[in-house]
């Protein structure tokens, strides 16, 4: 089986590394519109070869590992692929992407969201074990041909992923809470500190807690603006829910309702029984 | 030098473990009003012996590793210690504690905040390397006798800590941004998800990002209510600053000002040039 990966950053590059170790795959080909990324991906052995987009279109499976807006733009160029070619998108939002899949390749298409990543990006951020023991969500597979769905299942499970099927609207709502909202919060926390008179003195005291909470604010602004754009409605709703929680925390502190505050914190700790 | 540690949880227990390895220390004695903690601390070898509070008072250095409210309550019982006995508090807030130190032992007192911790608590959470390469903040040392200040400096540097001197009001403001505000945010995020109809399906998708952002919400509600109480004013101010940042993020999303949003995210990423 030949694999074509469009986008050779953290997501595409790590996939290339992982796939080179499976017996299912004969060749991993890569494409990126950024030439430096192509050179880096080659020298880091993320893929076997760099090829043209037309060569990518001849692969058995094409993975789209580019920002969600770019996925939507690229889908149009895949309208004429062979009926045996599987197309998998790796984007963080699913609703808008699924809507934009051309009818002629709807059966070929698997909308996937690997719940894996780091705050780093680009080919140098890629590593072979990124996907191991992580979840990948498949959306809208009722319109995907079994042949293509099974192929994607096989590939993802061979790189150590566990597959979850979910309706795309549900996915976008859940991913918002689990990933998009936390990113907005982390950027806002970082900006609260950066906006202070003497951020250096404040950050001198930073230990593990703050580092964890601000880590997501290292992520690529371009990529995340794009995700926020695609999942705008859900993000606005979840931001409002979060604001309500935080404001009730503030009110309890203002009113010195310490017992109530402690019990609110106690509710929060129960999340770790599920996590 | 004999050491007396009051409170044998994560902070006191880890200190006991670390101090047993320094040549400066002959004996590490422990006290905790919770008998289970005493038994656990002994069986985990966090300290050499469990003694009464009166025995603790005869040690060369007494460390108070208990919640900040309890530190304030305990200081009164130390009024009559020897002039050569050093008292070090390990609390997360400093202003209220320093105000409550009895005049008779003001010269003996070092207000210290080790910027180290995990979301876990209790004797079983203690580990020897908690303090290695971490910062400890000393506050209000202008009223501390050099003998006691130097002794505390020596002890903390021997367990691998770097010392920072800071005025207590400044400390409480900075610690708020770096630690107290992030805890409030983490609790609020956890409660936003817990409040949803189907938190299990949402949390099925949780990966590293969400785990980092919700980790602090595992922390002890009793201890953190106490910290919020002691640092109420700063916390209210920083919560408002954070709310303003988050609300401006929400407004940009609402108004579809994507370029502005990207540049706001870009500002946030600069924090990692300082961190």
Short mmCIF file of C-alpha atoms in Angstrom, two decimals:
data_model
loop_
_atom_site.label_atom_id
_atom_site.label_comp_id
_atom_site.label_asym_id
_atom_site.label_seq_id
_atom_site.Cartn_x
_atom_site.Cartn_y
_atom_site.Cartn_z
CA UNK A 1 0.00 0.00 0.00
CA UNK A 2 1.37 3.43 -0.87
CA UNK A 3 0.66 6.37 1.40
CA UNK A 4 0.56 10.03 0.38
CA UNK A 5 0.79 12.63 3.13
CA UNK A 6 -0.15 16.24 2.41
CA UNK A 7 1.39 18.48 5.08
CA UNK A 8 4.63 17.42 6.75
CA UNK A 9 4.42 19.10 10.16
CA UNK A 10 3.88 17.53 13.58
CA UNK A 11 0.76 15.59 12.50
CA UNK A 12 1.78 14.51 8.99
CA UNK A 13 5.43 13.96 9.87
CA UNK A 14 4.66 11.81 12.91
CA UNK A 15 2.25 9.78 10.80
CA UNK A 16 4.97 9.25 8.19
CA UNK A 17 7.40 8.03 10.84
CA UNK A 18 4.85 5.67 12.38
CA UNK A 19 3.67 4.25 9.04
CA UNK A 20 7.19 3.40 7.87
CA UNK A 21 7.19 0.74 10.58
CA UNK A 22 4.04 -1.10 9.55
CA UNK A 23 4.09 -4.12 7.25
CA UNK A 24 0.96 -2.80 5.52
CA UNK A 25 2.83 0.05 3.90
CA UNK A 26 5.27 -0.19 1.00
CA UNK A 27 6.03 3.50 0.49
CA UNK A 28 5.32 6.80 2.24
CA UNK A 29 5.27 9.80 -0.10
CA UNK A 30 5.07 13.38 1.06
CA UNK A 31 3.92 16.75 -0.25
CA UNK A 32 4.04 20.18 1.36
CA UNK A 33 3.62 23.58 -0.33
CA UNK A 34 6.41 24.85 1.96
CA UNK A 35 9.75 23.80 0.41
CA UNK A 36 11.68 24.07 3.69
CA UNK A 37 9.22 21.63 5.23
CA UNK A 38 9.87 19.26 2.31
CA UNK A 39 13.65 19.43 2.79
CA UNK A 40 13.34 18.99 6.56
CA UNK A 41 10.93 16.08 6.21
CA UNK A 42 13.35 14.33 3.88
CA UNK A 43 16.42 14.89 6.01
CA UNK A 44 14.53 13.77 9.13
CA UNK A 45 13.32 10.65 7.26
CA UNK A 46 9.68 11.45 8.01
CA UNK A 47 8.76 10.15 4.55
CA UNK A 48 10.54 8.14 1.84
CA UNK A 49 10.19 10.68 -0.97
CA UNK A 50 8.87 14.13 -1.78
CA UNK A 51 6.55 14.07 -4.81
CA UNK A 52 4.20 16.41 -6.68
CA UNK A 53 0.54 16.75 -5.71
CA UNK A 54 -0.36 14.78 -8.84
CA UNK A 55 1.79 11.86 -7.66
CA UNK A 56 0.10 12.04 -4.24
CA UNK A 57 -3.26 11.62 -5.97
CA UNK A 58 -2.11 8.20 -7.27
CA UNK A 59 -1.44 6.78 -3.78
CA UNK A 60 -3.68 4.15 -2.16
CA UNK A 61 -4.41 6.39 0.81
CA UNK A 62 -4.07 10.16 0.97
CA UNK A 63 -3.82 11.81 4.38
CA UNK A 64 -4.57 15.53 4.66
CA UNK A 65 -2.52 16.81 7.60
CA UNK A 66 -2.87 20.55 7.00
CA UNK A 67 -4.87 23.31 8.74
CA UNK A 68 -8.63 22.82 8.61
CA UNK A 69 -9.23 25.71 6.19
CA UNK A 70 -6.61 24.29 3.83
CA UNK A 71 -8.24 20.85 4.03
CA UNK A 72 -11.49 22.36 2.76
CA UNK A 73 -9.63 24.10 -0.10
CA UNK A 74 -7.71 20.96 -1.05
CA UNK A 75 -10.71 18.63 -1.18
CA UNK A 76 -11.82 20.21 -4.48
CA UNK A 77 -8.54 19.13 -6.13
CA UNK A 78 -9.20 15.51 -5.21
CA UNK A 79 -12.55 15.24 -7.03
CA UNK A 80 -11.10 13.06 -9.81
CA UNK A 81 -9.21 10.42 -7.77
CA UNK A 82 -9.67 6.72 -8.40
CA UNK A 83 -12.58 5.00 -6.64
CA UNK A 84 -10.07 2.79 -4.80
CA UNK A 85 -8.19 5.74 -3.33
CA UNK A 86 -8.96 6.47 0.31
CA UNK A 87 -8.87 10.09 1.52
CA UNK A 88 -8.43 10.73 5.25
CA UNK A 89 -8.44 14.19 6.77
CA UNK A 90 -6.70 14.69 10.11
CA UNK A 91 -8.28 18.04 11.05
CA UNK A 92 -9.42 19.11 14.53
CA UNK A 93 -12.93 20.07 13.41
CA UNK A 94 -15.23 17.85 11.41
CA UNK A 95 -18.61 19.44 10.61
CA UNK A 96 -17.48 22.03 8.05
CA UNK A 97 -14.97 19.64 6.46
CA UNK A 98 -17.54 16.89 5.91
CA UNK A 99 -19.95 19.43 4.36
CA UNK A 100 -17.28 20.43 1.83
CA UNK A 101 -16.37 16.96 0.55
CA UNK A 102 -17.20 16.74 -3.22
CA UNK A 103 -20.03 14.26 -3.87
CA UNK A 104 -17.86 12.30 -6.33
CA UNK A 105 -15.45 11.27 -3.55
CA UNK A 106 -17.80 11.14 -0.56
CA UNK A 107 -17.59 7.34 -0.44
CA UNK A 108 -13.76 7.54 -0.43
CA UNK A 109 -13.65 9.95 2.46
CA UNK A 110 -12.91 9.24 6.12
CA UNK A 111 -13.10 12.23 8.47
CA UNK A 112 -10.65 11.45 11.28
CA UNK A 113 -9.45 13.41 14.29
CA UNK A 114 -6.46 11.90 16.07
CA UNK A 115 -6.62 13.11 19.69
CA UNK A 116 -2.87 13.55 19.84
CA UNK A 117 -0.55 16.49 19.49
CA UNK A 118 1.85 18.74 21.31
CA UNK A 119 2.21 22.53 21.40
CA UNK A 120 5.10 22.22 18.91
CA UNK A 121 4.68 22.33 15.15
CA UNK A 122 6.62 21.79 11.92
CA UNK A 123 8.64 18.76 10.71
CA UNK A 124 11.13 18.99 13.61
CA UNK A 125 8.28 18.50 16.10
CA UNK A 126 7.37 15.09 14.57
CA UNK A 127 8.04 11.88 16.50
CA UNK A 128 7.25 8.24 15.87
CA UNK A 129 5.19 7.50 19.00
CA UNK A 130 2.83 10.51 18.86
CA UNK A 131 -0.19 8.33 18.08
CA UNK A 132 0.55 5.34 20.30
CA UNK A 133 -2.32 4.48 22.66
CA UNK A 134 -4.25 7.57 21.64
CA UNK A 135 -7.84 7.91 20.47
CA UNK A 136 -8.82 8.68 16.85
CA UNK A 137 -12.39 9.80 16.20
CA UNK A 138 -14.08 8.81 12.92
CA UNK A 139 -17.02 10.99 11.90
CA UNK A 140 -19.76 10.72 9.30
CA UNK A 141 -18.74 7.20 8.23
CA UNK A 142 -22.30 6.26 7.26
CA UNK A 143 -21.52 7.83 3.85
CA UNK A 144 -18.09 6.18 3.59
CA UNK A 145 -17.72 2.92 1.64
CA UNK A 146 -16.79 -0.04 3.85
CA UNK A 147 -13.65 -0.63 1.80
CA UNK A 148 -12.29 2.81 2.68
CA UNK A 149 -13.51 2.79 6.27
CA UNK A 150 -11.88 -0.60 6.89
CA UNK A 151 -8.63 0.52 5.32
CA UNK A 152 -8.47 3.61 7.56
CA UNK A 153 -9.37 1.49 10.60
CA UNK A 154 -6.57 -0.91 9.76
CA UNK A 155 -3.97 1.82 9.27
CA UNK A 156 -4.82 3.72 12.47
CA UNK A 157 -5.00 0.60 14.60
CA UNK A 158 -1.63 -0.53 13.26
CA UNK A 159 0.01 2.65 14.55
CA UNK A 160 -1.47 1.95 17.99
CA UNK A 161 -4.65 4.05 17.94
CA UNK A 162 -8.05 3.20 19.40
CA UNK A 163 -10.99 4.09 17.15
CA UNK A 164 -14.12 5.90 18.36
CA UNK A 165 -17.11 6.54 16.06
CA UNK A 166 -18.97 9.76 16.65
CA UNK A 167 -21.45 11.96 14.84
CA UNK A 168 -19.63 15.07 13.52
CA UNK A 169 -21.73 17.61 15.41
CA UNK A 170 -21.19 15.74 18.63
CA UNK A 171 -17.46 15.52 17.90
CA UNK A 172 -17.18 19.25 17.29
CA UNK A 173 -18.98 19.99 20.55
CA UNK A 174 -16.84 17.56 22.57
CA UNK A 175 -13.54 18.54 20.93
CA UNK A 176 -14.40 22.11 21.79
CA UNK A 177 -14.49 21.36 25.53
CA UNK A 178 -11.51 19.04 25.46
CA UNK A 179 -9.22 21.03 23.22
CA UNK A 180 -10.45 24.28 21.66
CA UNK A 181 -11.73 25.93 24.88
CA UNK A 182 -8.54 24.95 26.80
CA UNK A 183 -6.47 26.60 24.06
CA UNK A 184 -8.49 29.85 24.32
CA UNK A 185 -8.05 29.77 28.11
CA UNK A 186 -4.32 29.15 27.89
CA UNK A 187 -3.82 32.04 25.43
CA UNK A 188 -5.89 34.32 27.71
CA UNK A 189 -3.89 33.32 30.81
CA UNK A 190 -0.60 33.98 29.01
CA UNK A 191 -1.84 37.38 27.85
CA UNK A 192 -2.99 38.27 31.39
CA UNK A 193 0.58 37.84 32.62
CA UNK A 194 2.26 39.36 29.55
CA UNK A 195 0.07 42.45 30.05
CA UNK A 196 1.47 43.07 33.56
CA UNK A 197 4.05 45.74 34.31
CA UNK A 198 6.82 43.30 35.13
CA UNK A 199 6.06 39.88 33.60
CA UNK A 200 9.66 38.73 34.13
CA UNK A 201 9.41 38.97 37.93
CA UNK A 202 6.11 37.13 37.84
CA UNK A 203 7.44 34.38 35.60
CA UNK A 204 10.51 33.96 37.79
CA UNK A 205 8.17 32.16 40.17
CA UNK A 206 6.64 29.91 37.51
CA UNK A 207 6.72 26.20 38.34
CA UNK A 208 4.99 23.11 36.96
CA UNK A 209 1.43 24.37 37.45
CA UNK A 210 1.83 27.53 35.43
CA UNK A 211 3.93 25.77 32.81
CA UNK A 212 1.16 23.23 32.25
CA UNK A 213 -1.54 25.89 32.09
CA UNK A 214 0.36 28.05 29.60
CA UNK A 215 1.84 25.26 27.48
CA UNK A 216 -1.03 25.28 24.95
CA UNK A 217 -0.36 29.00 24.40
CA UNK A 218 2.80 27.97 22.52
CA UNK A 219 0.65 26.50 19.75
CA UNK A 220 0.59 27.95 16.26
CA UNK A 221 -1.70 31.05 16.13
CA UNK A 222 -2.37 30.51 12.41
CA UNK A 223 -3.52 26.94 12.90
CA UNK A 224 -5.63 27.78 15.94
CA UNK A 225 -7.31 30.83 14.42
CA UNK A 226 -8.37 28.49 11.66
CA UNK A 227 -9.79 25.93 14.12
CA UNK A 228 -11.64 28.66 16.06
CA UNK A 229 -13.10 29.87 12.76
CA UNK A 230 -14.39 26.38 11.83
CA UNK A 231 -15.84 25.68 15.27
CA UNK A 232 -17.02 29.20 16.08
CA UNK A 233 -20.52 28.42 17.38
CA UNK A 234 -19.45 25.66 19.76
CA UNK A 235 -16.53 27.71 20.99
CA UNK A 236 -18.76 30.68 21.81
CA UNK A 237 -21.14 28.41 23.72
CA UNK A 238 -18.39 26.69 25.70
CA UNK A 239 -16.65 30.00 26.44
CA UNK A 240 -19.90 31.25 27.94
CA UNK A 241 -20.30 28.15 30.09
CA UNK A 242 -16.74 28.49 31.31
CA UNK A 243 -17.22 32.21 32.04
CA UNK A 244 -20.28 31.36 34.13
CA UNK A 245 -18.28 28.86 36.21
CA UNK A 246 -15.41 31.28 36.71
CA UNK A 247 -17.70 34.13 37.57
CA UNK A 248 -19.48 32.02 40.18
CA UNK A 249 -16.04 31.19 41.65
CA UNK A 250 -15.26 34.93 41.74
CA UNK A 251 -18.59 35.72 43.40
CA UNK A 252 -18.02 33.15 46.17
CA UNK A 253 -14.59 34.69 46.85
CA UNK A 254 -16.10 38.19 46.82
CA UNK A 255 -18.88 37.13 49.22
CA UNK A 256 -16.44 35.10 51.38
CA UNK A 257 -18.60 32.00 50.92
CA UNK A 258 -15.69 29.68 51.74
CA UNK A 259 -17.69 26.51 52.41
CA UNK A 260 -19.53 26.90 49.12
CA UNK A 261 -16.21 27.51 47.33
CA UNK A 262 -14.70 24.38 48.84
CA UNK A 263 -17.65 22.31 47.73
CA UNK A 264 -17.43 23.82 44.19
CA UNK A 265 -13.75 22.81 44.09
CA UNK A 266 -14.76 19.39 45.38
CA UNK A 267 -17.15 18.99 42.41
CA UNK A 268 -14.27 19.82 40.07
CA UNK A 269 -11.99 17.14 41.54
CA UNK A 270 -14.53 14.45 40.56
CA UNK A 271 -13.44 14.88 36.95
CA UNK A 272 -10.38 12.78 37.74
CA UNK A 273 -12.53 9.77 38.56
CA UNK A 274 -13.56 9.78 34.90
CA UNK A 275 -10.34 10.97 33.26
CA UNK B 1 21.28 20.48 63.50
CA UNK B 2 17.88 19.02 64.41
CA UNK B 3 14.88 19.71 62.22
CA UNK B 4 11.25 19.74 63.29
CA UNK B 5 8.60 19.50 60.60
CA UNK B 6 4.99 20.36 61.41
CA UNK B 7 2.71 18.84 58.75
CA UNK B 8 3.79 15.64 57.01
CA UNK B 9 2.05 15.88 53.64
CA UNK B 10 3.55 16.51 50.20
CA UNK B 11 5.46 19.65 51.29
CA UNK B 12 6.63 18.60 54.76
CA UNK B 13 7.21 14.97 53.82
CA UNK B 14 9.29 15.82 50.74
CA UNK B 15 11.32 18.24 52.85
CA UNK B 16 11.96 15.49 55.41
CA UNK B 17 13.15 13.13 52.68
CA UNK B 18 15.44 15.75 51.14
CA UNK B 19 16.93 16.88 54.48
CA UNK B 20 17.85 13.35 55.55
CA UNK B 21 20.44 13.46 52.79
CA UNK B 22 22.26 16.63 53.83
CA UNK B 23 25.32 16.58 56.08
CA UNK B 24 23.99 19.66 57.90
CA UNK B 25 21.20 17.70 59.53
CA UNK B 26 21.52 15.21 62.39
CA UNK B 27 17.86 14.37 62.96
CA UNK B 28 14.51 15.05 61.29
CA UNK B 29 11.55 15.01 63.70
CA UNK B 30 7.95 15.18 62.60
CA UNK B 31 4.59 16.24 63.99
CA UNK B 32 1.13 16.08 62.46
CA UNK B 33 -2.26 16.39 64.19
CA UNK B 34 -3.51 13.63 61.88
CA UNK B 35 -2.39 10.28 63.34
CA UNK B 36 -2.68 8.42 60.05
CA UNK B 37 -0.31 10.95 58.50
CA UNK B 38 2.13 10.28 61.37
CA UNK B 39 2.01 6.52 60.82
CA UNK B 40 2.38 6.90 57.05
CA UNK B 41 5.27 9.35 57.40
CA UNK B 42 7.11 6.92 59.65
CA UNK B 43 6.54 3.88 57.47
CA UNK B 44 7.55 5.86 54.36
CA UNK B 45 10.69 7.06 56.19
CA UNK B 46 9.83 10.70 55.52
CA UNK B 47 11.19 11.59 58.98
CA UNK B 48 13.28 9.81 61.63
CA UNK B 49 10.79 10.07 64.48
CA UNK B 50 7.33 11.32 65.39
CA UNK B 51 7.41 13.57 68.46
CA UNK B 52 5.06 15.84 70.43
CA UNK B 53 4.62 19.51 69.52
CA UNK B 54 6.65 20.40 72.64
CA UNK B 55 9.59 18.33 71.36
CA UNK B 56 9.31 20.07 67.98
CA UNK B 57 9.72 23.40 69.77
CA UNK B 58 13.19 22.31 70.97
CA UNK B 59 14.54 21.72 67.44
CA UNK B 60 17.09 24.04 65.81
CA UNK B 61 14.77 24.77 62.89
CA UNK B 62 11.01 24.36 62.80
CA UNK B 63 9.30 24.15 59.43
CA UNK B 64 5.56 24.83 59.23
CA UNK B 65 4.26 22.81 56.28
CA UNK B 66 0.53 23.09 56.97
CA UNK B 67 -2.30 25.05 55.31
CA UNK B 68 -1.85 28.84 55.51
CA UNK B 69 -4.72 29.35 57.98
CA UNK B 70 -3.21 26.70 60.27
CA UNK B 71 0.20 28.40 60.04
CA UNK B 72 -1.35 31.60 61.40
CA UNK B 73 -3.01 29.66 64.24
CA UNK B 74 0.19 27.78 65.11
CA UNK B 75 2.48 30.82 65.26
CA UNK B 76 0.95 31.85 68.60
CA UNK B 77 2.10 28.56 70.16
CA UNK B 78 5.69 29.31 69.20
CA UNK B 79 5.95 32.62 71.08
CA UNK B 80 8.21 31.17 73.76
CA UNK B 81 10.83 29.36 71.64
CA UNK B 82 14.55 29.86 72.22
CA UNK B 83 16.17 32.83 70.46
CA UNK B 84 18.39 30.40 68.53
CA UNK B 85 15.45 28.49 67.10
CA UNK B 86 14.62 29.31 63.47
CA UNK B 87 10.99 29.17 62.34
CA UNK B 88 10.29 28.80 58.63
CA UNK B 89 6.80 28.76 57.17
CA UNK B 90 6.26 27.07 53.80
CA UNK B 91 2.88 28.62 52.98
CA UNK B 92 1.71 29.79 49.54
CA UNK B 93 0.71 33.28 50.72
CA UNK B 94 2.95 35.57 52.72
CA UNK B 95 1.32 38.91 53.64
CA UNK B 96 -1.22 37.68 56.22
CA UNK B 97 1.23 35.21 57.71
CA UNK B 98 3.95 37.81 58.27
CA UNK B 99 1.41 40.13 59.89
CA UNK B 100 0.49 37.41 62.38
CA UNK B 101 4.02 36.53 63.60
CA UNK B 102 4.28 37.31 67.37
CA UNK B 103 6.72 40.18 68.05
CA UNK B 104 8.78 38.02 70.41
CA UNK B 105 9.80 35.66 67.58
CA UNK B 106 9.81 38.07 64.63
CA UNK B 107 13.63 37.91 64.42
CA UNK B 108 13.50 34.08 64.34
CA UNK B 109 11.02 33.99 61.50
CA UNK B 110 11.68 33.32 57.81
CA UNK B 111 8.65 33.48 55.53
CA UNK B 112 9.43 31.12 52.65
CA UNK B 113 7.42 29.93 49.66
CA UNK B 114 8.95 27.01 47.78
CA UNK B 115 7.65 27.20 44.20
CA UNK B 116 7.28 23.44 43.99
CA UNK B 117 4.38 21.08 44.33
CA UNK B 118 2.15 18.67 42.53
CA UNK B 119 -1.62 18.23 42.49
CA UNK B 120 -1.21 15.31 44.92
CA UNK B 121 -1.28 15.62 48.69
CA UNK B 122 -0.63 13.66 51.88
CA UNK B 123 2.46 11.67 53.00
CA UNK B 124 2.21 9.24 50.06
CA UNK B 125 2.61 12.14 47.63
CA UNK B 126 6.03 13.10 49.08
CA UNK B 127 9.21 12.50 47.08
CA UNK B 128 12.86 13.36 47.65
CA UNK B 129 13.49 15.49 44.57
CA UNK B 130 10.45 17.78 44.79
CA UNK B 131 12.58 20.83 45.58
CA UNK B 132 15.55 20.20 43.31
CA UNK B 133 16.31 23.12 40.96
CA UNK B 134 13.22 24.96 42.11
CA UNK B 135 12.82 28.54 43.36
CA UNK B 136 12.12 29.42 46.99
CA UNK B 137 10.93 32.97 47.73
CA UNK B 138 11.97 34.62 51.02
CA UNK B 139 9.74 37.51 52.14
CA UNK B 140 10.01 40.20 54.78
CA UNK B 141 13.58 39.23 55.77
CA UNK B 142 14.46 42.80 56.80
CA UNK B 143 12.99 41.92 60.21
CA UNK B 144 14.70 38.52 60.37
CA UNK B 145 18.00 38.17 62.26
CA UNK B 146 20.92 37.33 59.95
CA UNK B 147 21.63 34.17 61.92
CA UNK B 148 18.19 32.76 61.09
CA UNK B 149 18.11 34.05 57.54
CA UNK B 150 21.51 32.49 56.80
CA UNK B 151 20.49 29.20 58.34
CA UNK B 152 17.38 29.03 56.18
CA UNK B 153 19.42 30.01 53.11
CA UNK B 154 21.88 27.23 53.83
CA UNK B 155 19.20 24.58 54.33
CA UNK B 156 17.22 25.45 51.21
CA UNK B 157 20.30 25.73 49.01
CA UNK B 158 21.51 22.34 50.25
CA UNK B 159 18.33 20.68 49.00
CA UNK B 160 18.94 22.23 45.59
CA UNK B 161 16.78 25.37 45.73
CA UNK B 162 17.54 28.83 44.32
CA UNK B 163 16.65 31.70 46.64
CA UNK B 164 14.76 34.81 45.52
CA UNK B 165 14.12 37.74 47.90
CA UNK B 166 10.83 39.55 47.40
CA UNK B 167 8.65 41.96 49.30
CA UNK B 168 5.59 40.07 50.63
CA UNK B 169 2.97 42.15 48.84
CA UNK B 170 4.79 41.71 45.57
CA UNK B 171 5.09 37.97 46.24
CA UNK B 172 1.37 37.60 46.90
CA UNK B 173 0.55 39.46 43.69
CA UNK B 174 2.98 37.39 41.60
CA UNK B 175 2.09 34.05 43.20
CA UNK B 176 -1.52 34.85 42.42
CA UNK B 177 -0.84 35.02 38.66
CA UNK B 178 1.53 32.09 38.62
CA UNK B 179 -0.37 29.72 40.88
CA UNK B 180 -3.62 30.85 42.50
CA UNK B 181 -5.34 32.16 39.35
CA UNK B 182 -4.35 29.02 37.34
CA UNK B 183 -5.91 26.88 40.08
CA UNK B 184 -9.18 28.84 39.92
CA UNK B 185 -9.18 28.46 36.12
CA UNK B 186 -8.49 24.74 36.27
CA UNK B 187 -11.32 24.15 38.77
CA UNK B 188 -13.68 26.21 36.56
CA UNK B 189 -12.70 24.29 33.42
CA UNK B 190 -13.26 20.95 35.17
CA UNK B 191 -16.67 22.11 36.41
CA UNK B 192 -17.64 23.31 32.91
CA UNK B 193 -17.15 19.77 31.60
CA UNK B 194 -18.59 18.00 34.67
CA UNK B 195 -21.74 20.13 34.26
CA UNK B 196 -22.39 18.80 30.75
CA UNK B 197 -25.03 16.20 29.98
CA UNK B 198 -22.55 13.48 29.06
CA UNK B 199 -19.12 14.27 30.55
CA UNK B 200 -17.91 10.70 29.92
CA UNK B 201 -18.24 11.02 26.14
CA UNK B 202 -16.45 14.36 26.26
CA UNK B 203 -13.63 13.04 28.42
CA UNK B 204 -13.21 10.00 26.18
CA UNK B 205 -11.50 12.44 23.81
CA UNK B 206 -9.20 13.96 26.43
CA UNK B 207 -5.52 13.95 25.54
CA UNK B 208 -2.44 15.72 26.91
CA UNK B 209 -3.76 19.28 26.51
CA UNK B 210 -6.89 18.76 28.57
CA UNK B 211 -5.03 16.65 31.12
CA UNK B 212 -2.54 19.48 31.68
CA UNK B 213 -5.25 22.12 31.96
CA UNK B 214 -7.33 20.12 34.43
CA UNK B 215 -4.47 18.65 36.50
CA UNK B 216 -4.52 21.48 39.07
CA UNK B 217 -8.20 20.73 39.67
CA UNK B 218 -7.07 17.56 41.45
CA UNK B 219 -5.58 19.68 44.25
CA UNK B 220 -6.99 19.64 47.77
CA UNK B 221 -10.11 21.87 48.00
CA UNK B 222 -9.51 22.49 51.72
CA UNK B 223 -5.98 23.73 51.19
CA UNK B 224 -6.91 25.87 48.20
CA UNK B 225 -9.97 27.45 49.82
CA UNK B 226 -7.58 28.52 52.56
CA UNK B 227 -5.11 30.04 50.08
CA UNK B 228 -7.90 31.85 48.22
CA UNK B 229 -9.08 33.23 51.57
CA UNK B 230 -5.59 34.57 52.45
CA UNK B 231 -4.98 36.10 49.03
CA UNK B 232 -8.56 37.23 48.32
CA UNK B 233 -7.88 40.76 47.06
CA UNK B 234 -5.12 39.78 44.61
CA UNK B 235 -7.16 36.85 43.37
CA UNK B 236 -10.19 39.03 42.66
CA UNK B 237 -7.99 41.50 40.73
CA UNK B 238 -6.25 38.82 38.67
CA UNK B 239 -9.55 37.03 37.97
CA UNK B 240 -10.90 40.26 36.55
CA UNK B 241 -7.84 40.78 34.35
CA UNK B 242 -8.15 37.23 33.08
CA UNK B 243 -11.87 37.66 32.43
CA UNK B 244 -11.13 40.76 30.37
CA UNK B 245 -8.62 38.86 28.21
CA UNK B 246 -11.00 35.95 27.71
CA UNK B 247 -13.92 38.21 26.94
CA UNK B 248 -11.89 40.07 24.32
CA UNK B 249 -11.02 36.68 22.78
CA UNK B 250 -14.73 35.82 22.73
CA UNK B 251 -15.63 39.15 21.16
CA UNK B 252 -13.09 38.69 18.33
CA UNK B 253 -14.58 35.25 17.62
CA UNK B 254 -18.10 36.68 17.73
CA UNK B 255 -17.15 39.54 15.38
CA UNK B 256 -15.11 37.18 13.14
CA UNK B 257 -12.03 39.38 13.56
CA UNK B 258 -9.68 36.53 12.66
CA UNK B 259 -6.57 38.61 11.94
CA UNK B 260 -6.92 40.38 15.28
CA UNK B 261 -7.44 37.04 17.01
CA UNK B 262 -4.31 35.61 15.41
CA UNK B 263 -2.27 38.57 16.55
CA UNK B 264 -3.71 38.26 20.10
CA UNK B 265 -2.64 34.60 20.11
CA UNK B 266 0.74 35.69 18.78
CA UNK B 267 1.15 38.03 21.79
CA UNK B 268 0.43 35.10 24.10
CA UNK B 269 3.11 32.92 22.53
CA UNK B 270 5.78 35.47 23.50
CA UNK B 271 5.44 34.30 27.11
CA UNK B 272 7.57 31.32 26.22
CA UNK B 273 10.52 33.53 25.36
CA UNK B 274 10.57 34.48 29.06
CA UNK B 275 9.47 31.19 30.66
#
